Short mmCIF file of C-alpha atoms and ligand atoms in Angstrom, two decimals:
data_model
loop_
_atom_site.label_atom_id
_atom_site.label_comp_id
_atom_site.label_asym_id
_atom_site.label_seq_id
_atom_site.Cartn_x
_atom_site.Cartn_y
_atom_site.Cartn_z
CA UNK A 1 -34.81 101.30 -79.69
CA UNK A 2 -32.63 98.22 -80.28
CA UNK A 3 -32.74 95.49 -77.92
CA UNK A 4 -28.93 95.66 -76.50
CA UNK A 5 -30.03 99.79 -75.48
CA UNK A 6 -33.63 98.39 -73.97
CA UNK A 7 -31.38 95.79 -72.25
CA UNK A 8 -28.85 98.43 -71.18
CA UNK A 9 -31.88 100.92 -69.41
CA UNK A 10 -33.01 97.37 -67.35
CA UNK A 11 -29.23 97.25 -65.78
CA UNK A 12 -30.42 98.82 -62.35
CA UNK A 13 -33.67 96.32 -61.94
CA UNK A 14 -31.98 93.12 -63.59
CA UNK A 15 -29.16 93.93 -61.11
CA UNK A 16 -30.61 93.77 -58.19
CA UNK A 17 -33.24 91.06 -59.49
CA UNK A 18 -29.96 88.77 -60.34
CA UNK A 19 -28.24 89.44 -57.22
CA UNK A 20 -31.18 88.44 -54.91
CA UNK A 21 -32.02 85.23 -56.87
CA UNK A 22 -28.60 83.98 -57.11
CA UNK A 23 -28.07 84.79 -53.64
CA UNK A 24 -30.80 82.55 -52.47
CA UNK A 25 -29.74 79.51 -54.65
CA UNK A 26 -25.67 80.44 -54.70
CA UNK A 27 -25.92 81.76 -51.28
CA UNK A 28 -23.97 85.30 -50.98
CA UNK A 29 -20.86 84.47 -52.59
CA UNK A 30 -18.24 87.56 -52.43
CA UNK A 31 -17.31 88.78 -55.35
CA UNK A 32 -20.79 87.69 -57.14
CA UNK A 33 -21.82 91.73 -57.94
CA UNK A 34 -18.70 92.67 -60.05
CA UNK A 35 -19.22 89.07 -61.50
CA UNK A 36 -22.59 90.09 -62.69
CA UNK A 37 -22.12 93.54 -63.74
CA UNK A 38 -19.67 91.71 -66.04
CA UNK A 39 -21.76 89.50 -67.48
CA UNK A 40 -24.62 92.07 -68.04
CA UNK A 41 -21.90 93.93 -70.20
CA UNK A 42 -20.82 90.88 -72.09
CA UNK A 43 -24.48 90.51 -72.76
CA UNK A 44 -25.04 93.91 -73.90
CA UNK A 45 -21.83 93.51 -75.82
CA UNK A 46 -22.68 90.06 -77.40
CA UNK A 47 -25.72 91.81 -78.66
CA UNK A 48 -24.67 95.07 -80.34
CA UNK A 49 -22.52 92.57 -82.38
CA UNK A 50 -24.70 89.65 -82.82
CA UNK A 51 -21.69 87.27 -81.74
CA UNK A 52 -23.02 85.48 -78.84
CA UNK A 53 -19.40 84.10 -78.26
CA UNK A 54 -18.41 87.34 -76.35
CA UNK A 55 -20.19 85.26 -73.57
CA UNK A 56 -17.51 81.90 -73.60
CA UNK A 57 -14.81 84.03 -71.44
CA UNK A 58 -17.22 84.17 -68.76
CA UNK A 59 -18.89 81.54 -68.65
CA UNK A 60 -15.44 79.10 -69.47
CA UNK A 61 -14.38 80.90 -65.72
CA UNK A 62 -17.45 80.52 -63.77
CA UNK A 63 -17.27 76.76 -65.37
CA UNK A 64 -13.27 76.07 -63.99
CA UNK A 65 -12.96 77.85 -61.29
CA UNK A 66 -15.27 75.89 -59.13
CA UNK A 67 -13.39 74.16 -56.57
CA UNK A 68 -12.98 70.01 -56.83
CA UNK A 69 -15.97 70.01 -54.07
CA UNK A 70 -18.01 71.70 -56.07
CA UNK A 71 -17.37 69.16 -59.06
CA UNK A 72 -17.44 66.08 -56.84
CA UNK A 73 -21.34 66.12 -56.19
CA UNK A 74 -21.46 66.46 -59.62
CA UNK A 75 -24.27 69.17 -60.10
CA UNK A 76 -24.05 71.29 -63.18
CA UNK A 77 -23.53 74.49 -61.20
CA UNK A 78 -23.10 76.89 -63.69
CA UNK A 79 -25.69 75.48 -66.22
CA UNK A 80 -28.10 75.81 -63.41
CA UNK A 81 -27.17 79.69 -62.55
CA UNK A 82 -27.60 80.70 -66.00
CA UNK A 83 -30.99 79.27 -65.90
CA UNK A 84 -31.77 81.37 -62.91
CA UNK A 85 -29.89 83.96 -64.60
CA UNK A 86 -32.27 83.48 -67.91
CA UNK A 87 -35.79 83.46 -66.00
CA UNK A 88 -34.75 86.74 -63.77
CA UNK A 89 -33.62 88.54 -67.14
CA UNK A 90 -37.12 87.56 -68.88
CA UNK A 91 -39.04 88.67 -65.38
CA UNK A 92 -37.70 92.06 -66.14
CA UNK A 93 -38.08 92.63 -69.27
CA UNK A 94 -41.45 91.33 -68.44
CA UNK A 95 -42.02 93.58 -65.79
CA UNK A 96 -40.66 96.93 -67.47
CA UNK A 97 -42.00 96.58 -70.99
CA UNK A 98 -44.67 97.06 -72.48
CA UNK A 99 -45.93 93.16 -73.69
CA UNK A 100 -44.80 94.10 -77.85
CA UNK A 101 -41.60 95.34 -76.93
CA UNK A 102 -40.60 92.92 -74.13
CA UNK A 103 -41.24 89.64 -76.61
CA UNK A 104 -39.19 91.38 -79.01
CA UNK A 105 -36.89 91.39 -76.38
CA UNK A 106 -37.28 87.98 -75.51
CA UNK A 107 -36.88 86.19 -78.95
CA UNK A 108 -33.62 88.54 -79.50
CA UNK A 109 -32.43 87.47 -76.36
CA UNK A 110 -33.36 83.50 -76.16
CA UNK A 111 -30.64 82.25 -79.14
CA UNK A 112 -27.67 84.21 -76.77
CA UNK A 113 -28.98 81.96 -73.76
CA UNK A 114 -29.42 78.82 -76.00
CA UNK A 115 -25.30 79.29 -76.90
CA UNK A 116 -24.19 80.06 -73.56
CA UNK A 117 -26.82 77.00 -71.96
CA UNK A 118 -24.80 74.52 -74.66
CA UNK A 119 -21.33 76.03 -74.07
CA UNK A 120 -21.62 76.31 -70.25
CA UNK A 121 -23.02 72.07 -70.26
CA UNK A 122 -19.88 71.46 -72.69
CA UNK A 123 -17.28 73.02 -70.58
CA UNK A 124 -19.05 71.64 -67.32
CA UNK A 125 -18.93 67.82 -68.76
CA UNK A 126 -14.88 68.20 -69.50
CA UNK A 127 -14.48 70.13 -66.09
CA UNK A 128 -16.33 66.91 -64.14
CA UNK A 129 -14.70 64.65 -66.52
CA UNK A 130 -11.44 65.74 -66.16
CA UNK A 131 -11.79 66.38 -61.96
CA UNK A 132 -12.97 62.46 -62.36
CA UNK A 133 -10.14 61.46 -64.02
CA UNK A 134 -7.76 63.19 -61.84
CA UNK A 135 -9.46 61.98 -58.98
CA UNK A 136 -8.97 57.92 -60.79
CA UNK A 137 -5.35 59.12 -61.14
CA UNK A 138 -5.09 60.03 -57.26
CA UNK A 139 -7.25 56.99 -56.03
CA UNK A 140 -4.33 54.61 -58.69
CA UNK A 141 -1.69 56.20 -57.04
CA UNK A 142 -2.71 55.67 -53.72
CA UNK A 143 -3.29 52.00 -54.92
CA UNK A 144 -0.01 51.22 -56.02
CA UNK A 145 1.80 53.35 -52.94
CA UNK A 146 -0.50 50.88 -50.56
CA UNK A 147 0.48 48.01 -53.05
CA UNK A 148 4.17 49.42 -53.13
CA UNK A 149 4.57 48.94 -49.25
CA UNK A 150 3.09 46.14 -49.05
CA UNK A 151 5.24 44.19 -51.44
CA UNK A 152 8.16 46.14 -49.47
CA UNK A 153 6.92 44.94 -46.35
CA UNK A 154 6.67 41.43 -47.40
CA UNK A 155 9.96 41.56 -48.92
CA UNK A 156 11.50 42.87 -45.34
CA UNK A 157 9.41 40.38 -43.11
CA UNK A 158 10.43 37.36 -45.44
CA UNK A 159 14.13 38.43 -45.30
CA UNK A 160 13.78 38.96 -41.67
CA UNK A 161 12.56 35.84 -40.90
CA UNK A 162 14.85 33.71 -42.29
CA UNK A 163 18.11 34.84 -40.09
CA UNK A 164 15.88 32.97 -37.20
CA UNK A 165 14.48 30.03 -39.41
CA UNK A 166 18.06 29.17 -40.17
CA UNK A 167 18.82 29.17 -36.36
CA UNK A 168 15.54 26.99 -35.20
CA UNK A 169 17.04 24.72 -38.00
CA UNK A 170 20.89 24.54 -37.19
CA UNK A 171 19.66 24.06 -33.50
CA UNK A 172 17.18 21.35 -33.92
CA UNK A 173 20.53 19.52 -35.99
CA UNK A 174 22.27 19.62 -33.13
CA UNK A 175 19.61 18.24 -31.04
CA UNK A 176 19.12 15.82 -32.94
CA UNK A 177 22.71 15.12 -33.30
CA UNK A 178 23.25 15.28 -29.24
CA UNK A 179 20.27 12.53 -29.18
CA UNK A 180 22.34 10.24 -31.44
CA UNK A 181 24.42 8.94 -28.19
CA UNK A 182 20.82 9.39 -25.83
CA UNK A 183 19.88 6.46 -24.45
CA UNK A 184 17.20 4.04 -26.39
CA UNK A 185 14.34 5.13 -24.48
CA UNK A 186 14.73 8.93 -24.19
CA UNK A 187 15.89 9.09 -28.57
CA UNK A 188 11.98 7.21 -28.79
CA UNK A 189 10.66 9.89 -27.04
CA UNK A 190 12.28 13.09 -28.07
CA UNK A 191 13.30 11.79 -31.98
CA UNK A 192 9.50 12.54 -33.21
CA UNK A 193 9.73 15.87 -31.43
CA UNK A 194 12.30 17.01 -33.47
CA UNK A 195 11.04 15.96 -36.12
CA UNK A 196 8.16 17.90 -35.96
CA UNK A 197 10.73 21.23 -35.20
CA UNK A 198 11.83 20.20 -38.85
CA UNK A 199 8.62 19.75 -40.52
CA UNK A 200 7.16 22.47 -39.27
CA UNK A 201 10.04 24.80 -40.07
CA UNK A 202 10.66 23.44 -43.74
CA UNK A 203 6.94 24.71 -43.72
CA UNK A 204 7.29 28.16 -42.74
CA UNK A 205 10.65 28.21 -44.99
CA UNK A 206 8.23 27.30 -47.79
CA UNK A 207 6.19 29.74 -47.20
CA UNK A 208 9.08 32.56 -46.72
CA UNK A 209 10.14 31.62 -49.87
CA UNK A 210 7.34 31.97 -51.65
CA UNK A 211 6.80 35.47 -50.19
CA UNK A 212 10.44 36.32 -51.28
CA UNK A 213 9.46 34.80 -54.98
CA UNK A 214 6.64 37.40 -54.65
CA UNK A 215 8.24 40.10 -53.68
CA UNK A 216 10.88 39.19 -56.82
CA UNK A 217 8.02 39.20 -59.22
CA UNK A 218 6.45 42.32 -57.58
CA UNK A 219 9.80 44.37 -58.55
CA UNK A 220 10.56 42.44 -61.94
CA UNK A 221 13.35 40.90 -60.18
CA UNK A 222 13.08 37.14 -61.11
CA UNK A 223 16.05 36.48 -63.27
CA UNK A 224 15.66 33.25 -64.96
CA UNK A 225 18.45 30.79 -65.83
CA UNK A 226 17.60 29.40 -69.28
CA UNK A 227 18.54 25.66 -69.59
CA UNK A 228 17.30 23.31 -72.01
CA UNK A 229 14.46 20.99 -70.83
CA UNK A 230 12.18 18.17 -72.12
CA UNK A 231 8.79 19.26 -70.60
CA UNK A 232 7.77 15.30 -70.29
CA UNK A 233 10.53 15.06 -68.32
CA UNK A 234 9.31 17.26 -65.87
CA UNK A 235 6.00 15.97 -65.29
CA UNK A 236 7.43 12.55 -64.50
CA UNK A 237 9.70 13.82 -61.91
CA UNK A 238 6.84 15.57 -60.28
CA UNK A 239 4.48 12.52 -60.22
CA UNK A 240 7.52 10.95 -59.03
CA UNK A 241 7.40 13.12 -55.94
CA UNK A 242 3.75 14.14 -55.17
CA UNK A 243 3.47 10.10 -55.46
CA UNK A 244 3.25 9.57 -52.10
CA UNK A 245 0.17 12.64 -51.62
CA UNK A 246 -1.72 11.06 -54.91
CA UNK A 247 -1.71 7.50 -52.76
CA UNK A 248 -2.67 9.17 -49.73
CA UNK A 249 -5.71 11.14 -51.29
CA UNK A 250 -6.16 8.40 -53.92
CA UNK A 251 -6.07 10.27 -56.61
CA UNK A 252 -5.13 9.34 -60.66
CA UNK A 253 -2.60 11.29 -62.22
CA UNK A 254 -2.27 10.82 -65.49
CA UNK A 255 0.28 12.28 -67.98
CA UNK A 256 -0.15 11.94 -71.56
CA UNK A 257 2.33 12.32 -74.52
CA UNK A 258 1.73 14.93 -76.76
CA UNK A 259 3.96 16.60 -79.55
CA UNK A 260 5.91 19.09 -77.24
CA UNK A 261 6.28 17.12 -74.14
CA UNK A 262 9.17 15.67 -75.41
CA UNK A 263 10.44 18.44 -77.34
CA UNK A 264 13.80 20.26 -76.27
CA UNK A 265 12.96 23.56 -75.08
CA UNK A 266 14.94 26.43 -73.28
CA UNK A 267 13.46 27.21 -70.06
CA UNK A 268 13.95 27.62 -66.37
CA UNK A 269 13.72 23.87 -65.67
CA UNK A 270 13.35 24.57 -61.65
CA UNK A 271 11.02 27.54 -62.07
CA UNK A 272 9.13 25.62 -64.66
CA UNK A 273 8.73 22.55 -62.45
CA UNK A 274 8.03 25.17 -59.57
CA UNK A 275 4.81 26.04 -61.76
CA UNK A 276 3.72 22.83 -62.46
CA UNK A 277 4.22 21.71 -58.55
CA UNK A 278 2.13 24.31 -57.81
CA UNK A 279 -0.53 23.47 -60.39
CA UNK A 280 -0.30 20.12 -59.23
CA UNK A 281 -0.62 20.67 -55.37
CA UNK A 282 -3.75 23.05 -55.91
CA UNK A 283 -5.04 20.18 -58.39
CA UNK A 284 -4.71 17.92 -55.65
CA UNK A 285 -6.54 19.96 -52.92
CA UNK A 286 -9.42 20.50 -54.26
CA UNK A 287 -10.33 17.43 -55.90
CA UNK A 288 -12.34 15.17 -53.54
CA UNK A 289 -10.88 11.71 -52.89
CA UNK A 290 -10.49 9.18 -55.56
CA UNK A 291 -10.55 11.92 -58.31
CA UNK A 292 -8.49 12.23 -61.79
CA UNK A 293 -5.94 15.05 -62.52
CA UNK A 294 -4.70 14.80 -66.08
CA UNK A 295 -1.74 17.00 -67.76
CA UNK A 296 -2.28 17.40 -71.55
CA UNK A 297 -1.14 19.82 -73.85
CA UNK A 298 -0.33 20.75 -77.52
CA UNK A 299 2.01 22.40 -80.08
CA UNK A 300 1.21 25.47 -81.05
CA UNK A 301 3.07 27.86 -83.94
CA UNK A 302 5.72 29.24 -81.94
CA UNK A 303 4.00 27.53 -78.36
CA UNK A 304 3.35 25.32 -76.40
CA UNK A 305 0.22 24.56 -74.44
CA UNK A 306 0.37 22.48 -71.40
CA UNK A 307 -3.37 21.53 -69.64
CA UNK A 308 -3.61 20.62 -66.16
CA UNK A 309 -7.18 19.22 -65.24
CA UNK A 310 -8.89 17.99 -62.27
CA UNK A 311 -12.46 16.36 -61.46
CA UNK A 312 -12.35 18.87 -58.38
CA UNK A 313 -14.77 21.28 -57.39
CA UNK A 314 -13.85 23.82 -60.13
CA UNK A 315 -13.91 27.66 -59.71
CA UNK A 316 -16.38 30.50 -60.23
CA UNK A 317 -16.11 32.78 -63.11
CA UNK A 318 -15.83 35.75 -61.11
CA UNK A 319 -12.69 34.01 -59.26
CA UNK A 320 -11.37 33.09 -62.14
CA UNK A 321 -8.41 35.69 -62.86
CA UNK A 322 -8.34 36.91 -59.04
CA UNK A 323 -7.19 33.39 -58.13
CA UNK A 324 -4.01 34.93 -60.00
CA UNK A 325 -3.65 37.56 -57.69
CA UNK A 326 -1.31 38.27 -54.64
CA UNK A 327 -2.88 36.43 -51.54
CA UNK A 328 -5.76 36.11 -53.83
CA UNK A 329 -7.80 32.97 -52.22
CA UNK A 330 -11.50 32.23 -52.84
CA UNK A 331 -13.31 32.77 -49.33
CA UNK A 332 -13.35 34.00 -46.09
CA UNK A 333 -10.10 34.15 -44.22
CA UNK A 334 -11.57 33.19 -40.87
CA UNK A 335 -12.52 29.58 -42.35
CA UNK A 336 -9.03 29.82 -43.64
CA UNK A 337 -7.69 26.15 -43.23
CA UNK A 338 -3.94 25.14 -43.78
CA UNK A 339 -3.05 21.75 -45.61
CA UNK A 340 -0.60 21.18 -47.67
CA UNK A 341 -2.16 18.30 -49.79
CA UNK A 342 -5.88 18.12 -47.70
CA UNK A 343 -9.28 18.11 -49.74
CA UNK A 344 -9.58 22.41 -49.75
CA UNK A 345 -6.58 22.77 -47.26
CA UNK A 346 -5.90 26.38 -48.62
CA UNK A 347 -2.89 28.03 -48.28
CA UNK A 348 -1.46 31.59 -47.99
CA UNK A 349 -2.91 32.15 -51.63
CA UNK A 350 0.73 32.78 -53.58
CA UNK A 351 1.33 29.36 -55.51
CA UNK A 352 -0.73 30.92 -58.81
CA UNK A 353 -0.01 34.51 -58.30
CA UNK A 354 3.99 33.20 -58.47
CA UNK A 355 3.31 30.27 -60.97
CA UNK A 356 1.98 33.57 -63.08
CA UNK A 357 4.71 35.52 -62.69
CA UNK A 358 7.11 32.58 -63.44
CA UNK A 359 5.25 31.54 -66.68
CA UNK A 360 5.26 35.20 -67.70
CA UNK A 361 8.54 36.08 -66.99
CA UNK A 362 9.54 33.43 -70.18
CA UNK A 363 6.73 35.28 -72.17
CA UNK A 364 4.05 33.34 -71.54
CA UNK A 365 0.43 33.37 -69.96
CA UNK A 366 -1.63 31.18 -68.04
CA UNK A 367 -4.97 31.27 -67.38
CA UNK A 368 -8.00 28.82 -65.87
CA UNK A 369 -11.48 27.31 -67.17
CA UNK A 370 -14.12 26.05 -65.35
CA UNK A 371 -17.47 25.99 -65.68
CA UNK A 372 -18.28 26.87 -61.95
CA UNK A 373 -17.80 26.07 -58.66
CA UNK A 374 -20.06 23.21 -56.90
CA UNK A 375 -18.70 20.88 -54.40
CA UNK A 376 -21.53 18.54 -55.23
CA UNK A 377 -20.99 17.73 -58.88
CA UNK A 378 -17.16 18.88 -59.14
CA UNK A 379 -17.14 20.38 -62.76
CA UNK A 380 -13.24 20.35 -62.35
CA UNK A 381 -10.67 22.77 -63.65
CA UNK A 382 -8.08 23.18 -66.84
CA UNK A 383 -5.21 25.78 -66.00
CA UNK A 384 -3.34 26.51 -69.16
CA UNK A 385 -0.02 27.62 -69.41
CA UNK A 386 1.40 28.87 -73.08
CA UNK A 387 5.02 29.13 -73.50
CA UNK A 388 7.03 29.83 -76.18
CA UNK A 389 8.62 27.43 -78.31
CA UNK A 390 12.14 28.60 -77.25
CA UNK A 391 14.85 26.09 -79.46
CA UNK A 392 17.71 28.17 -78.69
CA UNK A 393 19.29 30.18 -75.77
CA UNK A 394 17.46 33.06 -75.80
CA UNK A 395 20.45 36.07 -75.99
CA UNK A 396 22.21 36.77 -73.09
CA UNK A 397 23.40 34.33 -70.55
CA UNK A 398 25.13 31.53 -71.16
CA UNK A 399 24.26 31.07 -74.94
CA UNK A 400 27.15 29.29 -76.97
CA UNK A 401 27.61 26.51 -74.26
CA UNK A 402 23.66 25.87 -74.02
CA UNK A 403 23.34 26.17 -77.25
CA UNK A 404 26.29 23.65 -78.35
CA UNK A 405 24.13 21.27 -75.65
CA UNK A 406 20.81 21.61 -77.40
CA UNK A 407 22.24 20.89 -80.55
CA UNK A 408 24.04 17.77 -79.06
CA UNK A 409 21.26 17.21 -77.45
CA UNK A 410 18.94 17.29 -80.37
CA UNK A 411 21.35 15.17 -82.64
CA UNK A 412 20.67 12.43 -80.02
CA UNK A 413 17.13 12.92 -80.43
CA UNK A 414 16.81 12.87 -83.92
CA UNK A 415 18.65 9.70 -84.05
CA UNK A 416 16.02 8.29 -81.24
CA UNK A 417 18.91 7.82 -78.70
CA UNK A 418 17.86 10.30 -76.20
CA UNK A 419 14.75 11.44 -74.35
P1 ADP B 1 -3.54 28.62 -52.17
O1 ADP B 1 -2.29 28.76 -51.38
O2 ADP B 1 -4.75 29.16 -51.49
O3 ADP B 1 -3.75 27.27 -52.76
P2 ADP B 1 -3.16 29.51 -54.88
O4 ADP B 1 -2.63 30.80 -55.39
O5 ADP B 1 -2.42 28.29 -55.27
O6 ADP B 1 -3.26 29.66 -53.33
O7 ADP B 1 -4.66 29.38 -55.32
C1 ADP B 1 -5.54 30.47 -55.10
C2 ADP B 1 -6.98 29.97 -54.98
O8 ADP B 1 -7.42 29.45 -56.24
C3 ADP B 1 -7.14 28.82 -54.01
O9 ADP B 1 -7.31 29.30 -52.68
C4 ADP B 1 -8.39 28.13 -54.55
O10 ADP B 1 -9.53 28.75 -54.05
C5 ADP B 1 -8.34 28.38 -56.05
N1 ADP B 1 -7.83 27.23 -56.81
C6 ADP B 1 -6.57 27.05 -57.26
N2 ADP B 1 -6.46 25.89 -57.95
C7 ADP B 1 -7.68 25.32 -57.95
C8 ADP B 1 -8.22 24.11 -58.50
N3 ADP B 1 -7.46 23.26 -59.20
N4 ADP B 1 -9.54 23.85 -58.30
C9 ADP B 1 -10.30 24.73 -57.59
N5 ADP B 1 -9.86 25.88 -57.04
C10 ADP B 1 -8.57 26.18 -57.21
#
């Protein structure tokens, strides 16, 4: 007799064999009989014609039609069954053969479970890998919804809270200006009250602001206004005023000439200086006291590269590009302590994440080095910012009248008459 017939006279025993083994592993799943009576006849099928691939259709929906539970513990469900599966059908042929014929039986069979073994741990690898990459897709999703509302939330709160920053300011004017006919004694006493009202609201303004500038570069909505600028220039203007901070932290600045610094380039000229404030500030916080910060840079084809260093006490590699980040400050938040130009006075953690975003938005990139942190032996820091050699107006805007400036502009230069 052939083996697909021997097989076919085992159906009642292998039956009720498969159906108590899988029960115990599977537990009673409905619907598992008519599952296996199918399979026995694919079997028997796949052996009259010696194409084991009559077996795929089953297996392929035993393999994707478990449910994303059953992938997420990430068992190979199916692979396993047919193993049970395989070691019930060789205890009955075993048990109902005599030893010649049931080996025959065996070897016959054991190349039909060796095809649907590989095909069932094929299928199961794309079915996990695919429920694990919709389940990245999901968890992404959910990222940037959270990441959505919180940019719109910071967008609304920094909006909001400017209708009642404007008001603390407009009334502490007309304090002040109602002191201004106060007698002597009582504008000594109350003057340095207001101005504290004023300092400490130009603070919080700053700090709006830079949540609104977030919120802009969150939703690609910083528009730039392209003037032409002289990088040098600047870097002078901004020692000029973080003068008084260097002196009080005694701190070097130096700025050195390089080819580009004094090169006429189309740019954002308050943005720009916005980035190299903040650059500066950070520079300045966390260098210890009587330290060097030193702006360099080069030309590049098509760039230019601008270095801002510090002696300070440098950052760790894996801070290195989350420092870029939203809110993205080294360090627990509980030891969180404002300053605006204090040794490590840290602040709300948006100065890089916006001077990225600014630097970027003219189609550059910035990034930092530093071999490590240590407060001890300060390694220091060089942030670089790349930008592109823009010489003309970039397209829309307000090209021919810039444009006729630069090229005024750069007559004057040429002939050495202008900086
Ligand atoms: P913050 O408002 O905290 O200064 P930033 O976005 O400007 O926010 O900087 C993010 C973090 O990067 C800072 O909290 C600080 O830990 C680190 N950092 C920035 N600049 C420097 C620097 N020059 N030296 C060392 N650490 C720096």
């Amino acid at each position: 007799m052939e083996s697909a017939a021997i097989l076919k006279s085992l159906y009642d025993a292998w039956l009720k064999a498969a159906t108590e083994v899988l029960a115990q592993t599977a537990g009673t799943k409905q619907g598992m009989q008519p599952q296996l009576e199918r399979f026995f006849g694919l079997l028997v099928q796949a052996l009259e014609t010696g194409d084991p691939a009559w077996l795929d259709s089953i297996v392929y929906l035993w393999v994707w039609s478990q449910t994303d539970s059953d992938l997420s513990d990430s068992r190979i469900a199916v692979v396993e069954a047919l193993q049970e599966l395989m070691q019930v059908t060789m205890r009955v042929v075993r048990e109902h053969l005599d030893d010649s014929q049931a080996i025959r039986v065996m070897e016959t069979l054991l190349p039909y479970w060796l095809h649907m073994l590989e095909y069932a741990a094929n299928q199961e690898m794309r079915a996990q890998l695919d429920h694990t990459t919709s389940e990245l897709e999901r968890v992404q999703r959910e990222l940037e919804r959270l990441d959505k509302s919180k940019s719109d939330f910071i967008s609304v709160a920094a909006h909001e809270l400017k209708t009642p920053l404007t008001l603390i300011e407009g009334y502490a004017a007309m304090l002040r200006e109602t002191l201004s006919t106060a007698a002597p004694e009582v504008l000594a006493q109350v003057s340095p009250l207001v101005d504290g009202i004023f300092k400490g609201n130009a603070r919080i303004r700053e700090i709006v602001d830079d949540l609104i500038d977030v919120s802009l570069i969150d939703n690609d909505m910083l528009k730039l206004a392209f003037q032409p600028l002289w990088l040098g220039q600047i870097f002078r203007s901004l020692a000029d005023d973080l003068a008084s901070a260097l002196q009080e932290r005694n701190l070097t600045l130096k700025i050195n000439r390089f080819p580009g610094s004094n090169r006429l380039i189309f740019g954002d000229v308050e943005r720009l200086q916005q980035v190299f404030r903040n650059l500066l500030t950070n520079a300045i916080k966390y260098t210890p006291d009587g330290g060097r910060i030193t702006i360099d840079g080069r030309l590049l084809p098509g760039f230019i590269e601008v270095t801002v260093s510090d002696t300070g006490i440098g950052i760790a590699p894996e801070y290195q590009s989350v420092i870029f980040d939203k809110f993205g400050r080294i360090g627990d938040p509980q030891t969180h302590s404002s300053g605006k130009i204090r040794f490590k006075g840290g602040g709300p953690g948006l100065g890089l994440a916006i001077a990225k975003g600014i630097v970027e938005a003219h189609g550059g990139s910035i990034w930092v080095e530093s071999p490590g942190y240590d407060e001890e032996t300060c390694p220091g820091s060089i942030f670089h910012v790349l930008l592109p050699l823009r010489e003309e107006q970039p397209e829309d805007g307000k090209a021919p009248l810039f444009a006729k400036l630069a090229a005024y502009i750069r007559k004057g230069e040429q002939k050495g008459g202008l900086k």
